[in-house]
Amino acid sequence: MVDYRNFEQFLHSRMKRRNLIIGAGALSGLAIANQFSPQRAIATSRFSNYPFTLGVASGEPYPTSVVIWTRLAPEPLNGGGMPPVNVPIRWEVATDPDMRRIVSRGTVLAAPELAHSVRVVVEGLQSNTWYWYRFLVGQDASPIGRTRTAPLENSYLSKFNFGLVSCQNYQQGFYTAYKYLAQDDLDLVVHVGDYIYEGGISDNVPRQHNSSEILTLEDYRNRHALYKTDTNLQAAHAAFPWIVTWDDHEVENNYANNISQVDTEPDQAQAIFLQRRAVAYQAYYEHMPLRPFSRPFGPDMQLFRRLSFGNLATFHVLDTRQYRTDQACGDGTKERCPENLDPNATITGKVQENWLYDGLKSSQSKWNVLAQQVPIAQRDMTPGAGGTYSMDKWDGYVASRDRLMAFLGQRRPSNPVSLAGDVHSHWAMNLKANFDNPESATVGSEFVCSSISSGGDGADTNPTVEAYLPDNPHIKFFNGQRGYVRCALTPTTWKSDYLVMSNVTTPFGTISKRASFVVEDGRPDIQQA
């Protein structure tokens, strides 16, 4: 039986066993397969180290297929340590954790153009079924991962559990929350952004980045590799399929479309910034279990998409970073300005906005989930008269939000629920037809997860936030600790458990449930459980 709680011990034993085999001279070169003849010579399997140092992952579950992923990286922080040639990797999928009942297998090329990462879209699977998978090259076997296909479209599903996570700054804390998440009773993990952070090395932090601020393709690859060497993160990837979307730090803090937000950076010129965006998107694709249609073309990448789970839930996965107009009022937390109310300002772009509305109109699911990056609900951050708002969130794009709230109020898609991250704190909020009128209709619900590690330990309460909460009666909960949100869906209720870490600045933090909230079918007002 695979134990996802102790990946560190597993990897140590794998590397120790492999070194013994190499020492005995038992590892032979790989034969060149005829089907790979168009490329250069295949590398031998004499890697300098265990090649599966970044673990395995799966994602994008459909009813009859799922994506499985790995990357060959014997020297993960040194460009991967692979020769610039193609390497065939064998893969297997089984119905048991011991990999005895193989139902699908094949060979895929790990190419240098994709940093020797591979993704296999495994087809012909049974719906709503757990599978186990692994990769093999030479005498080396990857860790065994577990994944699950989605139920058939419109089939009856009585329950569905998933974890909501975001914001995992490697320097600012340990990923202990992922150790607990890997042991949870989940069908899926949803990551809503800030998978990596682009900044340089900081002082007085629990652990450090591996370079100065990242700018090149090799920089971004090495940073992704650093994050993926974390054994708790590997365990969470190996335990469940993931749905991922990005926010800003996968490229640069608070960037907007083709606009760099850091004037002192060498990439402030638009053409130079788009080159940086292109290499950042390339590295992101290489390290995520995404379907091939998301492979980027230069600085453009298709990330908004839709995944359904029976008749119970449809995830409308959004990208609020690639198509947005520049932040209003010079960014930051500001009073309203004319740009803030500009009807042409957009956080999604017109094409994606129309795609979202079309999907919501046609959805037959009980719960319509907007899996996206930044809070939609208004947060007035000044107590009393006046108001200040974060211009990087939907608060900075009032026309976009007004159109969405009007659509939800008029078209009434079944149970719209927004998921978000970014703000390094837990929130539960009602979505209002008019946020300035507490008596206006509630048209949806929003659950915002805290960070995995970003911001350090945090605290249960924050005096600054507590001071302005009375001015935001639609906000039902705030907590500033680290952790994740566990969401349990049934045909009649949605329950969100807010799980918090005692600390993340040591690797020994414990987890506990801080609060739970429920939304009932047809009643979007959030209630404390």
Coordinates of C-alpha atoms in Angstrom, one line a residue:
M1 CA 0.0 0.0 0.0
V2 CA 1.4 3.4 -0.9
D3 CA 1.9 5.7 2.1
Y4 CA 1.8 9.3 1.0
R5 CA 2.8 10.5 4.5
N6 CA 6.5 9.7 4.3
F7 CA 7.7 10.5 0.8
E8 CA 11.1 11.7 2.2
Q9 CA 11.8 8.1 3.5
F10 CA 10.7 6.7 0.2
L11 CA 12.9 8.9 -1.9
H12 CA 15.9 8.2 0.4
S13 CA 15.5 4.5 0.0
R14 CA 15.1 4.8 -3.8
M15 CA 18.3 6.8 -4.1
K16 CA 20.2 4.5 -1.8
R17 CA 19.1 1.4 -3.8
R18 CA 19.9 3.0 -7.1
N19 CA 23.4 3.9 -6.0
L20 CA 24.0 0.3 -5.0
I21 CA 22.9 -0.8 -8.5
I22 CA 25.2 1.7 -10.2
G23 CA 28.1 0.7 -8.0
A24 CA 27.6 -2.9 -9.1
G25 CA 27.6 -1.9 -12.7
A26 CA 24.2 -3.4 -13.3
L27 CA 22.7 -0.4 -15.1
S28 CA 22.8 -0.8 -18.9
G29 CA 22.1 1.8 -21.6
L30 CA 18.7 2.1 -23.2
A31 CA 18.1 0.7 -26.7
I32 CA 17.0 3.2 -29.3
A33 CA 13.5 2.4 -30.3
N34 CA 12.5 2.7 -33.9
Q35 CA 9.5 4.8 -33.2
F36 CA 11.8 7.6 -31.9
S37 CA 14.0 7.7 -35.0
P38 CA 13.2 11.3 -36.0
Q39 CA 15.1 12.6 -33.0
R40 CA 18.7 12.6 -31.9
A41 CA 20.4 9.7 -30.1
I42 CA 18.6 8.5 -27.0
A43 CA 20.6 9.1 -23.8
T44 CA 21.8 6.1 -21.7
S45 CA 20.2 5.6 -18.3
R46 CA 23.5 6.4 -16.4
F47 CA 22.1 9.4 -14.7
S48 CA 24.2 11.3 -12.2
N49 CA 21.5 10.7 -9.5
Y50 CA 18.0 9.3 -9.1
P51 CA 16.1 10.8 -12.0
F52 CA 12.6 11.2 -10.4
T53 CA 13.7 13.8 -7.8
L54 CA 10.6 15.9 -8.5
G55 CA 8.1 13.1 -7.9
V56 CA 4.9 12.6 -10.0
A57 CA 1.6 14.4 -10.4
S58 CA -1.7 14.0 -12.1
G59 CA -4.5 16.3 -13.1
E60 CA -7.3 17.4 -15.4
P61 CA -9.6 14.4 -14.7
Y62 CA -12.2 13.6 -17.4
P63 CA -14.6 10.6 -17.2
T64 CA -12.4 8.4 -19.3
S65 CA -8.9 10.0 -19.2
V66 CA -6.5 11.8 -16.9
V67 CA -3.1 13.4 -17.2
I68 CA -0.1 11.9 -15.5
W69 CA 3.2 13.8 -15.2
T70 CA 6.9 13.6 -14.2
R71 CA 10.2 15.1 -15.1
L72 CA 13.6 13.6 -15.3
A73 CA 15.9 15.8 -13.2
P74 CA 18.8 14.0 -11.6
E75 CA 20.3 17.5 -10.8
P76 CA 17.1 19.4 -10.2
L77 CA 18.6 22.7 -9.2
N78 CA 21.2 22.7 -12.0
G79 CA 19.0 22.8 -15.1
G80 CA 17.9 19.2 -14.4
G81 CA 21.3 17.6 -15.2
M82 CA 20.1 15.9 -18.3
P83 CA 22.0 15.6 -21.7
P84 CA 20.3 17.5 -24.6
V85 CA 18.8 14.4 -26.1
N86 CA 15.5 12.6 -26.0
V87 CA 14.9 9.8 -23.5
P88 CA 12.1 7.3 -23.6
I89 CA 10.2 6.8 -20.4
R90 CA 7.9 3.9 -19.7
W91 CA 4.6 4.5 -17.9
E92 CA 2.1 2.2 -16.3
V93 CA -1.4 2.6 -14.8
A94 CA -3.0 0.0 -12.5
T95 CA -6.1 -0.5 -10.5
D96 CA -4.2 -1.4 -7.4
P97 CA -1.5 0.4 -5.3
D98 CA 1.0 -2.4 -5.8
M99 CA 0.9 -2.0 -9.6
R100 CA 0.0 -5.6 -10.2
R101 CA -3.2 -5.1 -12.2
I102 CA -1.9 -3.0 -15.1
V103 CA -4.7 -1.7 -17.3
S104 CA -2.6 0.7 -19.5
R105 CA 1.0 1.2 -20.3
G106 CA 3.2 2.8 -22.9
T107 CA 6.3 4.8 -23.7
V108 CA 6.7 8.6 -24.0
L109 CA 9.6 10.7 -25.0
A110 CA 11.2 13.1 -22.5
A111 CA 12.5 15.9 -24.7
P112 CA 15.0 18.6 -23.8
E113 CA 12.7 21.2 -25.4
L114 CA 10.3 20.6 -22.4
A115 CA 13.1 20.1 -19.8
H116 CA 12.6 16.3 -20.0
S117 CA 9.2 16.7 -18.5
V118 CA 6.4 14.4 -19.8
R119 CA 2.7 14.4 -19.7
V120 CA 0.6 11.4 -20.7
V121 CA -3.1 11.7 -21.4
V122 CA -4.1 8.2 -20.3
E123 CA -7.3 7.3 -22.3
G124 CA -9.8 4.4 -22.1
L125 CA -10.2 4.5 -18.3
Q126 CA -13.4 3.8 -16.3
S127 CA -15.2 6.8 -14.9
N128 CA -15.2 7.8 -11.2
T129 CA -12.4 5.3 -10.5
W130 CA -9.2 5.4 -8.5
Y131 CA -6.0 4.4 -10.4
W132 CA -2.3 4.2 -9.5
Y133 CA 0.5 5.0 -11.8
R134 CA 4.3 5.2 -12.1
F135 CA 7.1 5.9 -14.6
L136 CA 10.2 3.8 -15.3
V137 CA 13.5 4.5 -17.0
G138 CA 16.3 2.0 -17.0
Q139 CA 16.4 0.4 -13.6
D140 CA 14.8 3.4 -11.9
A141 CA 11.1 3.6 -10.9
S142 CA 9.3 6.8 -9.9
P143 CA 7.2 7.0 -6.8
I144 CA 3.7 5.6 -7.3
G145 CA 1.0 8.2 -7.6
R146 CA -2.7 7.9 -7.2
T147 CA -5.3 9.6 -9.4
R148 CA -9.1 9.5 -10.0
T149 CA -11.2 9.9 -13.1
A150 CA -14.3 12.1 -13.1
P151 CA -17.8 10.7 -13.1
L152 CA -19.7 10.6 -16.4
E153 CA -21.2 13.9 -17.4
N154 CA -24.7 14.3 -15.8
S155 CA -24.4 11.1 -13.9
Y156 CA -25.7 11.2 -10.3
L157 CA -23.0 11.9 -7.7
S158 CA -23.9 11.8 -4.0
K159 CA -20.7 13.5 -2.7
F160 CA -17.5 15.1 -3.8
N161 CA -14.6 16.4 -1.6
F162 CA -11.7 18.6 -2.7
G163 CA -9.0 20.7 -1.1
L164 CA -8.5 24.4 -2.0
V165 CA -4.9 25.7 -1.8
S166 CA -2.8 28.7 -2.9
C167 CA 0.3 30.7 -2.2
Q168 CA 3.3 28.6 -1.2
N169 CA 6.4 30.9 -0.8
Y170 CA 9.2 28.5 -0.2
Q171 CA 11.3 30.9 1.8
Q172 CA 8.6 31.9 4.2
G173 CA 7.6 28.6 5.7
F174 CA 7.4 24.8 5.4
Y175 CA 4.8 23.0 3.5
T176 CA 3.5 21.0 6.4
A177 CA -0.1 21.7 5.5
Y178 CA 0.5 19.5 2.4
K179 CA 1.5 16.6 4.7
Y180 CA -1.9 16.8 6.3
L181 CA -3.7 17.4 3.0
A182 CA -2.2 14.2 1.6
Q183 CA -3.8 12.2 4.4
D184 CA -7.2 13.9 3.9
D185 CA -10.3 12.3 2.4
L186 CA -10.3 14.1 -1.0
D187 CA -11.1 13.4 -4.6
L188 CA -9.2 16.4 -6.0
V189 CA -7.0 19.4 -5.1
V190 CA -7.6 22.9 -6.6
H191 CA -4.6 25.3 -6.7
V192 CA -5.6 28.9 -7.4
G193 CA -2.2 30.4 -7.9
D194 CA 1.2 31.5 -6.7
Y195 CA 2.7 28.0 -7.0
I196 CA 6.1 29.6 -7.1
Y197 CA 7.5 33.0 -6.2
E198 CA 9.9 34.8 -8.4
G199 CA 11.9 36.8 -5.8
G200 CA 15.5 36.5 -4.8
I201 CA 17.2 35.2 -1.6
S202 CA 15.9 36.7 1.7
D203 CA 17.6 36.9 5.0
N204 CA 16.2 35.5 8.3
V205 CA 13.8 33.1 6.7
P206 CA 13.1 29.4 7.5
R207 CA 14.7 28.3 4.2
Q208 CA 16.0 30.1 1.1
H209 CA 15.5 30.4 -2.6
N210 CA 18.1 29.1 -4.9
S211 CA 19.0 32.3 -6.8
S212 CA 18.4 36.0 -7.2
E213 CA 15.2 37.1 -8.9
I214 CA 14.4 34.8 -11.8
L215 CA 14.3 36.1 -15.3
T216 CA 15.4 33.4 -17.8
L217 CA 13.9 30.1 -18.8
E218 CA 16.6 28.2 -16.8
D219 CA 15.9 30.4 -13.8
Y220 CA 12.2 29.6 -13.9
R221 CA 12.9 25.9 -14.4
N222 CA 15.3 25.8 -11.4
R223 CA 12.8 27.6 -9.2
H224 CA 9.9 25.2 -10.1
A225 CA 12.3 22.4 -9.4
L226 CA 13.3 23.8 -6.0
Y227 CA 9.6 24.0 -5.0
K228 CA 8.9 20.5 -6.3
T229 CA 11.8 19.0 -4.3
D230 CA 9.6 19.5 -1.2
T231 CA 8.5 16.1 -0.1
N232 CA 5.2 17.2 1.4
L233 CA 4.2 18.9 -1.9
Q234 CA 5.2 15.8 -3.7
A235 CA 3.0 13.7 -1.4
A236 CA 0.0 15.9 -2.1
H237 CA 0.6 15.7 -5.8
A238 CA 0.9 11.9 -5.6
A239 CA -2.2 11.4 -3.5
F240 CA -4.8 13.2 -5.7
P241 CA -5.4 14.7 -9.2
W242 CA -5.0 18.5 -9.3
I243 CA -6.7 21.3 -11.1
V244 CA -4.3 24.3 -11.3
T245 CA -4.4 27.9 -12.4
W246 CA -1.9 30.6 -11.9
D247 CA -1.8 34.1 -10.3
D248 CA 1.0 36.7 -10.6
H249 CA 4.1 35.3 -8.9
E250 CA 4.4 32.5 -11.5
V251 CA 5.7 35.4 -13.6
E252 CA 6.1 38.7 -11.6
N253 CA 4.2 40.3 -8.7
N254 CA 1.0 42.1 -9.8
Y255 CA 1.7 42.0 -13.5
A256 CA -1.3 42.8 -15.7
N257 CA -1.5 41.3 -19.1
N258 CA 1.6 42.6 -20.9
I259 CA 2.5 45.2 -18.3
S260 CA 5.3 44.8 -15.8
Q261 CA 4.5 46.3 -12.4
V262 CA 8.1 46.8 -11.3
D263 CA 9.6 49.9 -12.8
T264 CA 13.1 49.2 -11.6
E265 CA 13.1 45.8 -13.3
P266 CA 15.1 45.2 -16.5
D267 CA 11.8 43.9 -18.1
Q268 CA 9.8 47.1 -17.7
A269 CA 9.7 47.6 -21.5
Q270 CA 6.7 45.7 -22.9
A271 CA 8.6 43.6 -25.4
I272 CA 11.2 42.5 -22.8
F273 CA 8.4 41.7 -20.3
L274 CA 6.6 39.6 -22.8
Q275 CA 9.8 37.6 -23.3
R276 CA 9.9 37.0 -19.6
R277 CA 6.2 36.1 -19.6
A278 CA 6.9 33.6 -22.4
V279 CA 9.7 31.7 -20.5
A280 CA 7.7 31.8 -17.3
Y281 CA 4.6 30.3 -19.0
Q282 CA 6.9 27.7 -20.6
A283 CA 8.3 26.6 -17.3
Y284 CA 4.8 26.6 -15.7
Y285 CA 3.5 24.3 -18.4
E286 CA 6.5 22.0 -18.1
H287 CA 5.9 21.5 -14.4
M288 CA 2.1 21.2 -14.2
P289 CA -0.2 18.2 -15.1
L290 CA -2.0 20.2 -17.7
R291 CA -3.5 18.8 -21.0
P292 CA -1.5 19.5 -24.2
F293 CA -4.0 22.2 -25.4
S294 CA -2.5 24.4 -22.7
R295 CA 1.0 24.3 -24.2
P296 CA 2.0 28.0 -24.6
F297 CA 2.8 29.7 -27.8
G298 CA 5.3 32.4 -26.9
P299 CA 3.8 34.6 -24.3
D300 CA 0.2 33.2 -24.7
M301 CA -1.2 30.2 -22.9
Q302 CA -4.7 28.7 -22.8
L303 CA -5.5 28.2 -19.1
F304 CA -9.3 29.0 -18.7
R305 CA -11.2 25.8 -19.2
R306 CA -14.1 23.8 -17.7
L307 CA -14.2 20.4 -15.9
S308 CA -17.4 18.7 -14.7
F309 CA -18.0 16.0 -12.1
G310 CA -21.2 14.3 -12.8
N311 CA -24.3 16.3 -12.1
L312 CA -22.8 17.7 -8.9
A313 CA -20.2 20.3 -9.8
T314 CA -18.7 22.1 -12.8
F315 CA -15.4 24.0 -12.3
H316 CA -15.1 27.1 -14.5
V317 CA -11.4 27.6 -14.2
L318 CA -10.5 31.3 -14.8
D319 CA -7.3 33.2 -15.6
T320 CA -7.6 36.8 -14.2
R321 CA -4.0 37.7 -14.9
Q322 CA -3.2 37.2 -18.6
Y323 CA -6.0 39.3 -20.1
R324 CA -6.7 42.0 -17.5
T325 CA -6.2 45.7 -18.1
D326 CA -3.8 47.6 -16.0
Q327 CA -4.7 48.1 -12.3
A328 CA -6.6 51.3 -11.6
C329 CA -5.4 54.2 -9.6
G330 CA -1.7 53.2 -9.8
D331 CA -2.4 49.8 -8.1
G332 CA -2.1 49.4 -4.3
T333 CA -4.9 49.9 -1.8
K334 CA -6.6 53.2 -2.7
E335 CA -9.8 55.2 -2.7
R336 CA -11.9 54.9 -5.8
C337 CA -10.7 56.9 -8.9
P338 CA -12.3 57.3 -12.4
E339 CA -10.2 54.4 -13.8
N340 CA -11.6 52.1 -11.1
L341 CA -15.1 52.7 -12.6
D342 CA -14.1 52.5 -16.2
P343 CA -16.6 50.3 -18.1
N344 CA -13.8 49.2 -20.4
A345 CA -11.6 48.0 -17.6
T346 CA -11.6 44.2 -17.3
I347 CA -10.1 41.5 -15.1
T348 CA -10.9 38.6 -17.4
G349 CA -10.9 40.0 -20.9
K350 CA -14.1 40.0 -23.1
V351 CA -13.5 36.6 -24.7
Q352 CA -13.1 34.8 -21.3
E353 CA -16.0 36.8 -19.8
N354 CA -18.4 35.7 -22.6
W355 CA -17.0 32.1 -22.3
L356 CA -17.8 32.1 -18.6
Y357 CA -21.4 33.4 -19.1
D358 CA -22.0 30.9 -21.8
G359 CA -20.8 28.1 -19.6
L360 CA -22.9 29.2 -16.6
K361 CA -26.0 29.5 -18.8
S362 CA -25.7 26.0 -20.2
S363 CA -24.5 24.3 -17.0
Q364 CA -26.7 21.5 -15.6
S365 CA -24.6 21.0 -12.5
K366 CA -25.9 21.6 -9.0
W367 CA -22.8 23.7 -8.0
N368 CA -21.1 26.1 -10.4
V369 CA -17.6 26.7 -9.1
L370 CA -15.6 29.7 -10.3
A371 CA -12.0 28.5 -9.6
Q372 CA -10.0 31.7 -9.8
Q373 CA -7.3 33.8 -8.3
V374 CA -8.3 36.9 -6.3
P375 CA -11.3 37.7 -4.1
I376 CA -14.5 38.9 -6.0
A377 CA -16.3 40.2 -2.9
Q378 CA -15.8 43.8 -2.0
R379 CA -13.5 44.5 0.9
D380 CA -13.7 48.1 2.1
M381 CA -10.4 48.4 4.1
T382 CA -11.1 51.8 5.8
P383 CA -13.3 51.8 9.0
G384 CA -16.1 54.3 9.0
A385 CA -16.7 56.9 6.4
G386 CA -15.0 56.6 3.0
G387 CA -13.4 53.5 1.6
T388 CA -10.2 52.0 0.3
Y389 CA -9.9 48.9 -1.9
S390 CA -7.2 46.7 -3.3
M391 CA -6.8 47.6 -6.9
D392 CA -5.3 44.2 -7.8
K393 CA -8.5 42.3 -6.9
W394 CA -12.0 42.4 -8.4
D395 CA -12.4 45.5 -6.2
G396 CA -10.1 47.3 -8.8
Y397 CA -12.4 46.2 -11.7
V398 CA -15.8 47.4 -10.6
A399 CA -17.4 47.1 -14.1
S400 CA -16.3 43.5 -14.5
R401 CA -17.7 42.6 -11.1
D402 CA -20.9 44.5 -11.7
R403 CA -21.5 42.6 -14.9
L404 CA -20.9 39.3 -13.2
M405 CA -23.1 40.1 -10.2
A406 CA -25.9 41.3 -12.6
F407 CA -25.5 38.1 -14.6
L408 CA -25.8 35.9 -11.5
G409 CA -28.8 37.9 -10.3
Q410 CA -30.7 37.8 -13.6
R411 CA -29.8 34.4 -15.1
R412 CA -29.6 32.6 -11.7
P413 CA -27.2 29.7 -12.6
S414 CA -27.4 27.0 -10.0
N415 CA -25.5 27.7 -6.8
P416 CA -22.5 29.9 -8.0
V417 CA -19.5 29.6 -5.7
S418 CA -16.3 31.5 -6.1
L419 CA -13.0 30.1 -4.9
A420 CA -10.0 32.4 -4.5
G421 CA -6.6 32.8 -2.8
D422 CA -3.8 35.4 -3.1
V423 CA -4.5 37.3 0.1
H424 CA -2.7 34.9 2.6
S425 CA -5.8 34.6 4.8
H426 CA -9.0 32.7 5.1
W427 CA -12.3 34.5 4.2
A428 CA -16.0 33.4 3.8
M429 CA -18.1 36.1 2.0
N430 CA -21.5 36.5 0.4
L431 CA -21.6 37.9 -3.2
K432 CA -24.0 40.7 -3.3
A433 CA -26.0 42.3 -6.1
N434 CA -24.9 45.6 -4.6
F435 CA -22.1 45.5 -2.1
D436 CA -22.9 49.1 -0.9
N437 CA -26.4 48.0 0.1
P438 CA -26.4 45.2 2.7
E439 CA -30.1 44.6 2.0
S440 CA -29.5 43.8 -1.7
A441 CA -29.8 40.2 -2.8
T442 CA -27.1 37.6 -2.2
V443 CA -26.3 36.1 -5.6
G444 CA -23.5 33.7 -4.8
S445 CA -21.0 32.6 -2.2
E446 CA -17.2 32.9 -2.0
F447 CA -14.6 30.9 -0.1
V448 CA -11.0 32.2 0.0
C449 CA -8.2 30.1 1.2
S450 CA -5.2 31.2 3.1
S451 CA -1.6 30.5 2.0
I452 CA 0.3 27.2 2.5
S453 CA 3.3 29.2 3.7
S454 CA 3.4 32.7 2.3
G455 CA 3.5 35.4 5.1
G456 CA 5.0 33.1 7.7
D457 CA 3.0 31.9 10.7
G458 CA 0.2 34.6 10.7
A459 CA -2.3 34.9 13.5
D460 CA -5.9 34.1 14.2
T461 CA -7.0 37.7 14.2
N462 CA -5.7 41.0 12.9
P463 CA -6.7 44.3 14.6
T464 CA -6.6 46.2 11.3
V465 CA -9.0 43.7 9.6
E466 CA -11.2 43.5 12.7
A467 CA -11.6 47.3 12.6
Y468 CA -13.1 47.3 9.2
L469 CA -15.2 44.1 9.3
P470 CA -18.3 46.0 10.6
D471 CA -18.3 48.0 7.4
N472 CA -18.5 44.8 5.4
P473 CA -21.5 42.8 6.7
H474 CA -21.3 40.4 3.8
I475 CA -18.0 39.1 5.2
K476 CA -18.8 36.2 7.5
F477 CA -15.3 35.0 8.5
F478 CA -11.7 36.0 8.6
N479 CA -8.6 34.2 9.8
G480 CA -4.9 35.0 9.2
Q481 CA -3.3 31.6 9.8
R482 CA -1.8 29.3 7.2
G483 CA -3.6 26.2 5.9
Y484 CA -6.2 25.1 3.4
V485 CA -9.9 24.8 2.9
R486 CA -11.6 21.4 2.6
C487 CA -14.9 21.5 0.6
A488 CA -17.5 18.7 0.9
L489 CA -20.3 18.8 -1.7
T490 CA -23.6 16.9 -1.8
P491 CA -26.7 17.6 -3.8
T492 CA -28.2 19.6 -0.9
T493 CA -25.2 21.3 0.8
W494 CA -21.7 22.7 0.4
K495 CA -19.6 22.6 3.5
S496 CA -16.2 24.4 3.8
D497 CA -13.9 23.5 6.6
Y498 CA -11.1 26.1 7.3
L499 CA -8.0 24.2 8.4
V500 CA -5.2 26.2 10.1
M501 CA -1.6 25.5 11.0
S502 CA -0.2 26.2 14.4
N503 CA 3.0 27.4 12.7
V504 CA 4.8 27.0 9.4
T505 CA 8.2 28.5 10.3
T506 CA 9.2 25.1 11.7
P507 CA 8.5 21.8 10.1
F508 CA 6.6 20.6 13.2
G509 CA 3.4 22.5 13.0
T510 CA 0.1 20.9 13.7
I511 CA -3.3 21.4 12.0
S512 CA -6.8 22.0 13.4
K513 CA -10.2 23.0 12.2
R514 CA -10.8 26.7 12.9
A515 CA -14.3 27.0 11.5
S516 CA -16.9 25.5 9.2
F517 CA -19.5 27.1 6.9
V518 CA -22.4 25.7 4.9
V519 CA -24.3 26.8 1.8
E520 CA -27.6 25.1 1.1
D521 CA -28.8 24.3 -2.3
G522 CA -30.8 27.4 -3.6
R523 CA -29.8 29.6 -0.6
P524 CA -26.5 31.3 -1.3
D525 CA -26.2 33.0 2.1
I526 CA -23.3 31.5 4.0
Q527 CA -24.2 30.0 7.4
Q528 CA -21.8 28.9 10.2
A529 CA -22.0 25.1 10.6

